Every structure is written in C-alpha cells, then in structure tokens.
C-alpha cells in the first residue's frame, strides 16, 4: 500500500477521487475524533482537574462519583490513549487536504451556517 504520509496533497485528492470510500472513512474518523476529543476535554476539566485540586487540598473523593474515573468509568490515562489513537492512524495524512474538497468529491452538501443550526434566545428573554 502506498505511504499516504509521503503523498502530496494533489495525490491524496486523486486517491480520494479513485477511492471515495477512503475519503468517507477519513471524514467519519475526523468528525468522530472531534467529538471524542470534546468528551475527553470536558472530562478533564470537570472531573479529573477537580479531583487533582481536591487531592492537592487533601479533600476526600466525592461520594456521588469518584474523580478517579470519568463518568463512563474510564481512567484518564486510557482516555488520553484513545485520543492519541484517533489522531494517529494511516488516514491522518488526509488532514492536509481541504475538507470541503473531500466532501465535494463525495457529493456531501456543505454544512449550513451555524446560525441556521443554533438560535440563541435574546438575553432579556430569560426569566428567573
């Protein structure tokens, strides 16, 4: 198999045109990685970092949920390993290609503008 890491961007786009399944797989992995990374970062901020702060102050672990594992029961070090694995695979070479170009080759419609997806209520509309 060709070493994708050494392939120029034009070559990667050519490979994606010949093997659209490969481009689709890369795009799926890339979005999965973004979502998983968000999960890891939220876990670090709201579970693991808080645990380290409590440990430094000599406070006991929370009775409701231990800060030694994420809410899923996974250790922080294992979450970090998963994150690295999602970012370091053979298709990582496609990171150098413009995602819109890959999506266009697959016929994926462009993402709608954020304001069409999320509508924020005016600040004065909250009562409480």
C-alpha angles and dihedrals in degrees: 000000000000116000101247093192090067095043117106118239092256089054092050090052088050091051090048090052091051094042108031089170088066092052091047091050091050093049091049092049091047093053091043089053092051091052094044091048090054089052092050093047093049090049091050093049100042103029115019100034090047090050091052090051091050091046091051090052092046093243120150122255115267115272094217098054128359115239090215092081134031120255086269091057094251122137117242092240091055091050088053091051091051091049092052091047092052090052098043113058136114094270092056087095088076088068085085093060122084107258093217089058092052092045091049091053088055094046092244110158115239117265113266118246113277092244089062090055101040125035117188119210116236112267092243093056094077116095124193 
